[in-house]
Amino acid sequence: MASVFEYAPAPESRSVVDIAPSYGLFIDGEFTEAADGKVFKSISPSTEEVLSEVAQAGAEDVDRAVKAARKAFEKWSALPGSERAKYLFRIARIIQERSRELAVLETLDNGKPIKETRDADLPLVAAHFFYYAGWADKLEHAGFGANPRPLGVAGQVIPWNFPLLMLAWKIAPALATGNTVVLKPAETTPLSALFFADICRQAGLPKGVVNILPGYGDTGAALVAHEDVNKVAFTGSTAVGKEIARTVAGTRKKLTLELGGKGANIVFDDAPIDQAVEGIVTGIFFNQGQVCCAGSRLLVQESIQEELLDSLKRRLSTLRLGDPLDKNTDIGAINSAEQLARITALTEQGEAEGAERWSPACELPSSGYWFAPTLFTNVTQAHTIARDEIFGPVLSVLTFRTPEEAVAKANNSQYGLSAGIWTEKGSRILAVANKLRAGVVWSNTFNKFDPTSPFGGYKESGFGREGGRHGLEAYLAPSSPEGER
Amino acid sequence: MSTVDARLSVFKTYKLYVGGKFPRSESGRVYEVTTRTSAAGAAGKGKWLANAPLASRKDARDAVVAARKAFGPWSGATAYNRGQILYRIAEMLEGRKEQFVREVAEAEGLSKAKAAAQVDAAIDRWVWYAGWTDKIAQVVGGGNPVAGPFFNLSTPEPTGVVTVIAPQESSFLGLVSVVAPVIATGNTAIVVASEKSPLPALSLGEVLATSDLPGGVINVLSGRTAEIATPLAAHQDVNAIDLAGADDVLAKELEIAAADNLKRVLRPQPVDYTETPGIERMTAFLETKTVWHPTGSLGASGSSY
């Protein structure tokens, strides 16, 4: 279907960001080469253009970074909370000042639309630092005992879907509570973390408090296994999360995991259809569906299935896919060739297993990694596409008749991260929300985030919460003697 | 030669407590339980006390089925109701205090007075946790001041079925201290009793059965800790595990097995069970659910819905 509206290109300027041809590791306040001199390239997923060459941290670099963080911990943890707070406020302010630059950078490196980096990622990144800055001198009021103490060195491994936001979720509470950090950004999106290193420099953050080690999975594994790391925080796949849980078994390392999801978005027959359609689109096509809490399973009450699907298809036909830097773009590029292959394989499996596939007419750019918004109907609970996390713009549609059936189907998953409920009936919202085994439940809305709100999963979606007062717990030692190390 | 009692006492056959019933182990096996001759537990062979059931993997799996079945109703009961039942457990224990003082004294090699202090503290612990059932949500949950036209509320919810490896030395106070917080918050529990001193735990089952506690909420198994705990740590329908009574080697093994379905793990740690506990044993087995809804702030520039 041809779009009713033709839009002239409205590209955001790239000139606001100055990407160097190469970057080092950020250890003890300095950019440095990897000990073994290894480098890798970060490319723009929308064009396959090489953006920069980045040092790749090995085990030796991990050791150096952990030592720097250990050394910095002594002074950083001893600082009055009010001083730590001011550093975090400074960082928050600098992020706001540089937010346009960072938004463009993030769009280039990740492939997501500028609309999203500008209006969602960056404001949230700054807000997280502001929120946790305020906690730094109020920890004794946070409800985690009378003498809240940091754990020490935090080893943090983050994914590529929200590079800077995940960094903020990890670093802001860690620093507020007096820990120092060694963070490994994902291999496909290391650049914004390295820009963040520069922000730490501008803010005058003491050396060694934040260390950034770009690298692949083996870098992360070395960091997680390092014996002088006291806390491990990971966001990523459930398979890797389990591996990490095994690695830290029998140690005293505190662990929090934010893993996969297969969120159920439940639409009841009395739901406001137009709002629900918007929520479904936000739920699964935001960030090309590369969201752990995406509403990737649509559960529609049988009586409104036809009407809802008609509306949804109509809406999907208006989504604009293309240049992520264009301000009118809704759907950007898939982050990597590897991820595109995974999405492609899973959708092919969906067809092979008998589900019905639909996509709006959609022209894909000739270079870069692209995947058209995709809808599967006739999906049953046994289908792979109803069980496995696809992490792409692919929605599986199932139906139900009664609220009980909706709850049973929604909970029929190894995951328990998010869910959505659409109905005009308040008592039904509360009853269903109560029964869903998921860490975040959005009713009559979807994919909303806020630094004050704890986020995290049930079941195999991981443990621990990020954000809000709860997010501090992951970085504090328990108050009782149980926590003595 | 000692004088013979005028009356021959009646022994008790100690049984497991699973799903509100008292099965012998399906394996038909038992093991000898003897007194401990010193509080340090350094006993060699003490006096024979009873043959305790030597629970098998099958008993462990049965206990998981019972605990899962009980989870819905128990987690769905009102916190007020759960509090009353926990208090009822304290009432029942108070009435059978003499029995527990004797069992704890024999189990741990304590004087009557010291054993009585342990039992008193255990009873008081049930009362302490009874009072927590309807307060923990207010302490660890609440509304979040979201920057936008949304109402959002974080509420703690029980994790599910929790395996508890009870402390090895503190056969009763330690046991109560690790079980009560698990069920106070709405979880259901499978308890692996102290291997050397399982009798107070098995007798607790008799108290629970007469305390309005629904069958399956607490299930008590006795036997070889490693043999019972290993399948429970690997069980896909167990959501969490408290390793209190596992030694370092077993704890690591169980923690690795627990990673398979990302069970919540509470590692063993030095605890003085006579101290008033903090809330960490409760929060270790709670999930936080955050529910969002638009507020439709009228007249503001936000959502109009």
PDB file of C-alpha atoms in Angstrom, chain A residues 242 245-246 248-253 259 272 275 424 429 433-434 436-445 448-450 452-454 457-460 462-463 465 469-470 478-480 482, chain B residues 71 139-141 144-148 150 152 154-155 157-160 236 239 252 255-256 259-264 267-271 279-281 287-294 305:
ATOM      1  CA  LYS A 242      22.666 -18.260  33.151  1.00  0.00           C
ATOM      2  CA  ALA A 245      25.093 -17.056  37.315  1.00  0.00           C
ATOM      3  CA  ARG A 246      27.177 -20.237  37.078  1.00  0.00           C
ATOM      4  CA  VAL A 248      29.672 -16.326  40.178  1.00  0.00           C
ATOM      5  CA  ALA A 249      28.314 -19.402  42.010  1.00  0.00           C
ATOM      6  CA  GLY A 250      30.186 -20.036  45.217  1.00  0.00           C
ATOM      7  CA  THR A 251      31.692 -16.535  45.276  1.00  0.00           C
ATOM      8  CA  ARG A 252      30.547 -13.562  47.350  1.00  0.00           C
ATOM      9  CA  LYS A 253      29.845 -11.459  44.250  1.00  0.00           C
ATOM     10  CA  LEU A 259      17.456 -10.778  30.740  1.00  0.00           C
ATOM     11  CA  PRO A 272     -10.201   1.695  23.319  1.00  0.00           C
ATOM     12  CA  GLN A 275      -5.193   3.690  21.783  1.00  0.00           C
ATOM     13  CA  GLU A 424     -11.743   0.313  30.038  1.00  0.00           C
ATOM     14  CA  ILE A 429      -7.009  -4.100  35.007  1.00  0.00           C
ATOM     15  CA  ALA A 433      -2.305  -7.122  36.683  1.00  0.00           C
ATOM     16  CA  ASN A 434      -2.404  -8.924  40.001  1.00  0.00           C
ATOM     17  CA  LEU A 436       0.383 -11.652  35.745  1.00  0.00           C
ATOM     18  CA  ARG A 437       3.835 -12.944  36.621  1.00  0.00           C
ATOM     19  CA  ALA A 438       5.755 -10.011  35.197  1.00  0.00           C
ATOM     20  CA  GLY A 439       7.916  -7.295  36.679  1.00  0.00           C
ATOM     21  CA  VAL A 440       6.365  -4.429  34.749  1.00  0.00           C
ATOM     22  CA  VAL A 441       2.722  -4.231  33.789  1.00  0.00           C
ATOM     23  CA  TRP A 442       1.580  -1.396  31.577  1.00  0.00           C
ATOM     24  CA  SER A 443      -2.149  -0.889  31.504  1.00  0.00           C
ATOM     25  CA  ASN A 444      -3.614   1.228  28.729  1.00  0.00           C
ATOM     26  CA  THR A 445      -0.090   2.236  27.815  1.00  0.00           C
ATOM     27  CA  LYS A 448       6.954   3.676  29.501  1.00  0.00           C
ATOM     28  CA  PHE A 449      10.084   4.204  31.553  1.00  0.00           C
ATOM     29  CA  ASP A 450      11.039   6.497  34.367  1.00  0.00           C
ATOM     30  CA  THR A 452      11.876   6.566  39.748  1.00  0.00           C
ATOM     31  CA  SER A 453      10.301   3.234  38.778  1.00  0.00           C
ATOM     32  CA  PRO A 454      11.840  -0.158  39.452  1.00  0.00           C
ATOM     33  CA  GLY A 457      11.833  -9.496  35.691  1.00  0.00           C
ATOM     34  CA  TYR A 458      10.240 -12.532  37.223  1.00  0.00           C
ATOM     35  CA  LYS A 459      11.274 -16.073  36.358  1.00  0.00           C
ATOM     36  CA  GLU A 460      13.981 -16.399  33.694  1.00  0.00           C
ATOM     37  CA  GLY A 462      16.411 -12.341  35.664  1.00  0.00           C
ATOM     38  CA  PHE A 463      16.577 -10.974  39.181  1.00  0.00           C
ATOM     39  CA  ARG A 465      15.518  -4.343  39.924  1.00  0.00           C
ATOM     40  CA  ARG A 469      14.689   3.165  45.303  1.00  0.00           C
ATOM     41  CA  HIS A 470      14.837  -0.555  44.565  1.00  0.00           C
ATOM     42  CA  PRO A 478      23.026  -5.727  53.483  1.00  0.00           C
ATOM     43  CA  SER A 479      22.791  -4.001  56.828  1.00  0.00           C
ATOM     44  CA  SER A 480      22.911  -7.150  58.939  1.00  0.00           C
ATOM     45  CA  GLU A 482      24.963 -11.403  56.994  1.00  0.00           C
TER      46      GLU A 482
ATOM     47  CA  PHE B  71       1.184 -21.494  46.093  1.00  0.00           C
ATOM     48  CA  VAL B 139       7.809  -0.940  53.643  1.00  0.00           C
ATOM     49  CA  VAL B 140       9.254  -2.196  50.354  1.00  0.00           C
ATOM     50  CA  GLY B 141       6.585  -1.081  47.874  1.00  0.00           C
ATOM     51  CA  ASN B 144       6.636   6.188  42.233  1.00  0.00           C
ATOM     52  CA  PRO B 145       6.582   9.876  41.304  1.00  0.00           C
ATOM     53  CA  VAL B 146       6.788   9.404  37.545  1.00  0.00           C
ATOM     54  CA  ALA B 147       7.638  12.460  35.436  1.00  0.00           C
ATOM     55  CA  GLY B 148       4.598  12.224  33.212  1.00  0.00           C
ATOM     56  CA  PHE B 150       1.015   8.264  34.769  1.00  0.00           C
ATOM     57  CA  ASN B 152       2.508   3.806  38.897  1.00  0.00           C
ATOM     58  CA  SER B 154       5.396  -1.000  42.894  1.00  0.00           C
ATOM     59  CA  THR B 155       4.217  -3.974  44.900  1.00  0.00           C
ATOM     60  CA  GLU B 157       4.982 -10.363  45.295  1.00  0.00           C
ATOM     61  CA  PRO B 158       6.190 -13.775  46.386  1.00  0.00           C
ATOM     62  CA  THR B 159       8.707 -15.485  44.125  1.00  0.00           C
ATOM     63  CA  GLY B 160       6.949 -18.860  44.280  1.00  0.00           C
ATOM     64  CA  GLN B 236      12.490 -26.452  37.012  1.00  0.00           C
ATOM     65  CA  ASN B 239      11.812 -20.630  41.967  1.00  0.00           C
ATOM     66  CA  LYS B 252      28.428 -23.936  45.181  1.00  0.00           C
ATOM     67  CA  GLU B 255      24.051 -22.569  43.148  1.00  0.00           C
ATOM     68  CA  ILE B 256      25.324 -23.795  39.802  1.00  0.00           C
ATOM     69  CA  ALA B 259      21.345 -21.119  37.549  1.00  0.00           C
ATOM     70  CA  ASP B 260      19.579 -23.407  35.109  1.00  0.00           C
ATOM     71  CA  ASN B 261      16.221 -21.707  35.577  1.00  0.00           C
ATOM     72  CA  LEU B 262      17.634 -18.619  37.281  1.00  0.00           C
ATOM     73  CA  LYS B 263      16.414 -19.454  40.751  1.00  0.00           C
ATOM     74  CA  ARG B 264      16.789 -16.727  43.316  1.00  0.00           C
ATOM     75  CA  ARG B 267      23.822 -17.868  49.927  1.00  0.00           C
ATOM     76  CA  PRO B 268      24.903 -19.304  53.266  1.00  0.00           C
ATOM     77  CA  GLN B 269      26.138 -16.674  55.654  1.00  0.00           C
ATOM     78  CA  PRO B 270      26.999 -16.432  59.311  1.00  0.00           C
ATOM     79  CA  VAL B 271      23.829 -15.571  61.202  1.00  0.00           C
ATOM     80  CA  ILE B 279      13.957  -7.951  56.465  1.00  0.00           C
ATOM     81  CA  GLU B 280      16.518  -9.414  54.067  1.00  0.00           C
ATOM     82  CA  ARG B 281      15.285 -12.975  54.440  1.00  0.00           C
ATOM     83  CA  GLU B 287       9.667  -9.875  43.258  1.00  0.00           C
ATOM     84  CA  THR B 288       8.731  -6.272  42.612  1.00  0.00           C
ATOM     85  CA  LYS B 289       5.894  -5.668  40.186  1.00  0.00           C
ATOM     86  CA  THR B 290       5.407  -2.157  38.856  1.00  0.00           C
ATOM     87  CA  VAL B 291       2.012  -1.371  37.350  1.00  0.00           C
ATOM     88  CA  TRP B 292       1.544   1.713  35.180  1.00  0.00           C
ATOM     89  CA  HIS B 293      -1.620   3.491  34.125  1.00  0.00           C
ATOM     90  CA  PRO B 294      -2.212   6.836  32.442  1.00  0.00           C
ATOM     91  CA  TYR B 305      -6.909   9.644  27.584  1.00  0.00           C
TER      92      TYR B 305
END
